[in-house]
PDB file of C-alpha atoms and ligand atoms in Angstrom:
ATOM      1  CA  MET N   1      18.067  25.768  15.732  1.00 93.00           C
ATOM      2  CA  ARG N   2      14.475  25.310  14.651  1.00 96.00           C
ATOM      3  CA  ILE N   3      13.109  26.993  11.542  1.00 96.00           C
ATOM      4  CA  ALA N   4       9.410  26.934  10.676  1.00 95.00           C
ATOM      5  CA  ILE N   5       8.283  28.014   7.221  1.00 95.00           C
ATOM      6  CA  ALA N   6       4.624  28.862   6.764  1.00 93.00           C
ATOM      7  CA  GLY N   7       2.667  31.227   4.569  1.00 93.00           C
ATOM      8  CA  LYS N   8       0.304  31.666   1.673  1.00 94.00           C
ATOM      9  CA  GLY N   9      -0.171  28.964  -0.945  1.00 93.00           C
ATOM     10  CA  GLY N  10       2.303  28.837  -3.800  1.00 94.00           C
ATOM     11  CA  THR N  11       4.717  31.412  -2.395  1.00 96.00           C
ATOM     12  CA  GLY N  12       7.823  29.200  -2.357  1.00 96.00           C
ATOM     13  CA  LYS N  13       7.648  27.625   1.132  1.00 96.00           C
ATOM     14  CA  THR N  14       8.652  24.157  -0.019  1.00 96.00           C
ATOM     15  CA  THR N  15      11.403  25.495  -2.293  1.00 97.00           C
ATOM     16  CA  ILE N  16      12.895  27.615   0.508  1.00 97.00           C
ATOM     17  CA  ALA N  17      12.576  24.825   3.122  1.00 97.00           C
ATOM     18  CA  GLY N  18      14.230  22.304   0.808  1.00 98.00           C
ATOM     19  CA  THR N  19      17.032  24.576  -0.387  1.00 98.00           C
ATOM     20  CA  LEU N  20      17.819  25.798   3.133  1.00 98.00           C
ATOM     21  CA  SER N  21      17.841  22.221   4.471  1.00 98.00           C
ATOM     22  CA  ARG N  22      20.178  20.984   1.745  1.00 98.00           C
ATOM     23  CA  GLU N  23      22.514  23.948   2.076  1.00 98.00           C
ATOM     24  CA  LEU N  24      22.770  23.552   5.870  1.00 98.00           C
ATOM     25  CA  ALA N  25      23.367  19.794   5.524  1.00 98.00           C
ATOM     26  CA  ARG N  26      26.098  20.362   2.927  1.00 98.00           C
ATOM     27  CA  ARG N  27      27.787  22.693   5.407  1.00 98.00           C
ATOM     28  CA  GLY N  28      27.878  19.893   7.953  1.00 98.00           C
ATOM     29  CA  ARG N  29      24.747  20.567  10.011  1.00 97.00           C
ATOM     30  CA  GLN N  30      22.501  17.711  11.079  1.00 97.00           C
ATOM     31  CA  VAL N  31      19.161  18.559   9.489  1.00 98.00           C
ATOM     32  CA  LEU N  32      15.781  17.002  10.195  1.00 98.00           C
ATOM     33  CA  ALA N  33      13.094  18.297   7.843  1.00 98.00           C
ATOM     34  CA  VAL N  34       9.464  17.865   8.826  1.00 96.00           C
ATOM     35  CA  ASP N  35       6.894  18.187   6.056  1.00 96.00           C
ATOM     36  CA  ALA N  36       3.603  19.144   7.719  1.00 93.00           C
ATOM     37  CA  ASP N  37       1.724  19.782   4.473  1.00 91.00           C
ATOM     38  CA  THR N  38      -1.349  17.562   3.979  1.00 86.00           C
ATOM     39  CA  ASN N  39      -0.176  17.276   0.381  1.00 87.00           C
ATOM     40  CA  PRO N  40       3.530  16.774   1.104  1.00 91.00           C
ATOM     41  CA  ASN N  41       6.118  17.299  -1.643  1.00 92.00           C
ATOM     42  CA  LEU N  42       9.240  18.404   0.217  1.00 96.00           C
ATOM     43  CA  ALA N  43      10.894  15.023  -0.478  1.00 97.00           C
ATOM     44  CA  VAL N  44      11.359  15.778  -4.177  1.00 96.00           C
ATOM     45  CA  THR N  45      12.856  19.204  -3.399  1.00 97.00           C
ATOM     46  CA  LEU N  46      15.275  17.442  -1.042  1.00 97.00           C
ATOM     47  CA  GLY N  47      16.358  15.189  -3.923  1.00 97.00           C
ATOM     48  CA  VAL N  48      14.577  12.001  -2.852  1.00 96.00           C
ATOM     49  CA  SER N  49      13.658  10.105  -6.016  1.00 91.00           C
ATOM     50  CA  GLY N  50      10.005  10.059  -7.125  1.00 88.00           C
ATOM     51  CA  PRO N  51       9.163   6.401  -6.334  1.00 91.00           C
ATOM     52  CA  ARG N  52      10.950   6.532  -2.943  1.00 92.00           C
ATOM     53  CA  ALA N  53       9.193   9.806  -2.133  1.00 91.00           C
ATOM     54  CA  GLN N  54       5.829   8.226  -2.920  1.00 89.00           C
ATOM     55  CA  ASP N  55       6.467   5.375  -0.471  1.00 90.00           C
ATOM     56  CA  ILE N  56       7.336   7.478   2.589  1.00 93.00           C
ATOM     57  CA  LEU N  57       5.078   6.606   5.503  1.00 92.00           C
ATOM     58  CA  GLY N  58       3.459   9.495   7.350  1.00 93.00           C
ATOM     59  CA  LEU N  59       4.100   9.663  11.091  1.00 93.00           C
ATOM     60  CA  PRO N  60       1.329   8.006  13.094  1.00 90.00           C
ATOM     61  CA  ARG N  61      -0.827  10.300  15.224  1.00 86.00           C
ATOM     62  CA  ASN N  62      -0.168   8.493  18.498  1.00 88.00           C
ATOM     63  CA  LEU N  63       3.518   9.385  18.870  1.00 89.00           C
ATOM     64  CA  MET N  64       2.765  11.887  21.606  1.00 88.00           C
ATOM     65  CA  THR N  65       0.395  11.728  24.501  1.00 92.00           C
ATOM     66  CA  ARG N  66      -0.671  13.919  27.410  1.00 93.00           C
ATOM     67  CA  GLN N  67       0.337  12.673  30.830  1.00 92.00           C
ATOM     68  CA  THR N  68      -1.267  13.979  33.998  1.00 94.00           C
ATOM     69  CA  GLN N  69       1.360  14.837  36.599  1.00 93.00           C
ATOM     70  CA  SER N  70       0.949  14.340  40.353  1.00 94.00           C
ATOM     71  CA  ASP N  71       0.276  18.098  40.749  1.00 95.00           C
ATOM     72  CA  GLY N  72      -2.635  17.871  38.275  1.00 95.00           C
ATOM     73  CA  SER N  73      -0.811  19.587  35.402  1.00 96.00           C
ATOM     74  CA  THR N  74      -0.395  17.836  32.050  1.00 95.00           C
ATOM     75  CA  LYS N  75       2.781  17.172  30.144  1.00 94.00           C
ATOM     76  CA  VAL N  76       3.169  16.085  26.511  1.00 91.00           C
ATOM     77  CA  VAL N  77       5.495  13.072  26.203  1.00 91.00           C
ATOM     78  CA  PHE N  78       6.745  10.838  23.390  1.00 89.00           C
ATOM     79  CA  THR N  79       5.269   7.324  23.312  1.00 92.00           C
ATOM     80  CA  ALA N  80       8.286   5.974  21.393  1.00 91.00           C
ATOM     81  CA  ASP N  81      12.026   6.622  21.183  1.00 93.00           C
ATOM     82  CA  PRO N  82      12.442   9.522  18.692  1.00 90.00           C
ATOM     83  CA  GLU N  83      15.546   7.930  17.105  1.00 92.00           C
ATOM     84  CA  GLU N  84      13.606   4.727  16.509  1.00 94.00           C
ATOM     85  CA  VAL N  85      10.756   6.724  14.968  1.00 93.00           C
ATOM     86  CA  LEU N  86      13.243   8.375  12.613  1.00 94.00           C
ATOM     87  CA  ARG N  87      14.688   4.998  11.631  1.00 94.00           C
ATOM     88  CA  GLU N  88      11.231   3.644  10.886  1.00 94.00           C
ATOM     89  CA  TYR N  89       9.596   6.654   9.224  1.00 94.00           C
ATOM     90  CA  GLY N  90      12.498   8.840   8.072  1.00 96.00           C
ATOM     91  CA  VAL N  91      14.184   8.945   4.675  1.00 96.00           C
ATOM     92  CA  THR N  92      17.531  10.555   3.887  1.00 97.00           C
ATOM     93  CA  GLY N  93      18.167  12.687   0.823  1.00 97.00           C
ATOM     94  CA  PRO N  94      21.436  12.882  -1.170  1.00 97.00           C
ATOM     95  CA  ASP N  95      22.783  15.767   0.950  1.00 98.00           C
ATOM     96  CA  GLY N  96      22.090  13.932   4.199  1.00 97.00           C
ATOM     97  CA  VAL N  97      18.886  15.767   5.127  1.00 98.00           C
ATOM     98  CA  ARG N  98      16.558  13.468   7.055  1.00 97.00           C
ATOM     99  CA  LEU N  99      12.882  13.897   6.361  1.00 97.00           C
ATOM    100  CA  VAL N 100       9.701  12.857   8.107  1.00 96.00           C
ATOM    101  CA  ILE N 101       6.194  13.588   6.970  1.00 96.00           C
ATOM    102  CA  MET N 102       3.318  14.394   9.274  1.00 90.00           C
ATOM    103  CA  GLY N 103      -0.262  15.161   8.428  1.00 73.00           C
ATOM    104  CA  LYS N 104      -0.220  13.009   5.299  1.00 70.00           C
ATOM    105  CA  VAL N 105      -3.727  11.982   4.254  1.00 67.00           C
ATOM    106  CA  GLY N 106      -3.428   8.233   3.828  1.00 61.00           C
ATOM    107  CA  HIS N 107      -6.741   7.596   2.092  1.00 59.00           C
ATOM    108  CA  GLY N 108      -9.996   9.277   1.176  1.00 61.00           C
ATOM    109  CA  GLY N 109     -11.938  10.411   4.237  1.00 62.00           C
ATOM    110  CA  ALA N 110      -8.878  10.211   6.481  1.00 58.00           C
ATOM    111  CA  GLY N 111      -8.097  13.939   6.402  1.00 54.00           C
TER     112      GLY N 111
HETATM  113  N1  LIG X   1      12.386  32.229  -6.068  1.00 88.21           N
HETATM  114  C1  LIG X   1      11.586  31.695  -6.993  1.00 88.21           C
HETATM  115  N2  LIG X   1      11.536  32.197  -8.224  1.00 88.21           N
HETATM  116  C2  LIG X   1      10.718  31.677  -9.165  1.00 88.21           C
HETATM  117  N3  LIG X   1       9.930  30.612  -8.975  1.00 88.21           N
HETATM  118  C3  LIG X   1       9.925  30.071  -7.769  1.00 88.21           C
HETATM  119  C4  LIG X   1      10.749  30.585  -6.703  1.00 88.21           C
HETATM  120  N4  LIG X   1      10.520  29.835  -5.579  1.00 88.21           N
HETATM  121  C5  LIG X   1       9.605  28.903  -5.940  1.00 88.21           C
HETATM  122  N5  LIG X   1       9.268  29.041  -7.237  1.00 88.21           N
HETATM  123  C6  LIG X   1       8.275  28.226  -7.974  1.00 88.21           C
HETATM  124  O1  LIG X   1       6.980  28.597  -7.504  1.00 88.21           O
HETATM  125  C7  LIG X   1       6.137  27.462  -7.420  1.00 88.21           C
HETATM  126  C8  LIG X   1       5.605  27.312  -5.987  1.00 88.21           C
HETATM  127  O2  LIG X   1       6.699  27.046  -5.120  1.00 88.21           O
HETATM  128  P1  LIG X   1       6.552  26.077  -3.871  1.00 88.21           P
HETATM  129  O3  LIG X   1       5.954  24.783  -4.264  1.00 88.21           O
HETATM  130  O4  LIG X   1       7.894  26.059  -3.199  1.00 88.21           O
HETATM  131  O5  LIG X   1       5.533  26.934  -3.012  1.00 88.21           O
HETATM  132  P2  LIG X   1       4.696  26.488  -1.717  1.00 88.21           P
HETATM  133  O6  LIG X   1       4.511  27.739  -0.928  1.00 88.21           O
HETATM  134  O7  LIG X   1       5.357  25.351  -1.040  1.00 88.21           O
HETATM  135  O8  LIG X   1       3.336  26.033  -2.392  1.00 88.21           O
HETATM  136  P3  LIG X   1       2.117  25.228  -1.691  1.00 88.21           P
HETATM  137  O9  LIG X   1       1.386  26.249  -0.858  1.00 88.21           O
HETATM  138  O10 LIG X   1       1.346  24.748  -2.863  1.00 88.21           O
HETATM  139  O11 LIG X   1       2.724  24.128  -0.857  1.00 88.21           O
HETATM  140  C9  LIG X   1       6.978  26.259  -7.877  1.00 88.21           C
HETATM  141  O12 LIG X   1       6.693  25.994  -9.217  1.00 88.21           O
HETATM  142  C10 LIG X   1       8.403  26.741  -7.683  1.00 88.21           C
HETATM  143  O13 LIG X   1       9.280  26.086  -8.565  1.00 88.21           O
HETATM  144 MG1  LIG X   2       4.584  23.450  -0.521  1.00 88.21          MG
END
């Protein structure tokens, strides 16, 4: 099951995403949360402590690439093993929700 939460600024997206993730994880689901906000703060809602949340590395942009197939069509493929990516870039909150962050602006001018 994939759930995407998007909408206007300040309408509770992060709160709903975090609460839903934690509740599903507590009920035994495997949950991977992806924070795609350029100013990510889902980690804190998931219960990841402030300093640990600050240190989460954003996913690099080269994890997927387009491959041209023999029939000329293109296919998007992973450049690394997804489980390994999760081990390297993911953090786990107190309810077992795994989180990765994409779209994080690393430094001024990088956005
Ligand atoms: N159901 C609710 N009732 C009252 N306050 C709420 C509710 N849901 C969220 N809030 C509060 O509203 C504010 C905005 O919530 P949140 O950060 O989840 O929104 P957002 O859509 O993710 O915002 P942004 O667009 O800035 O990322 C927060 O202070 C949050 O605590
Ligand atoms: Mg938000």
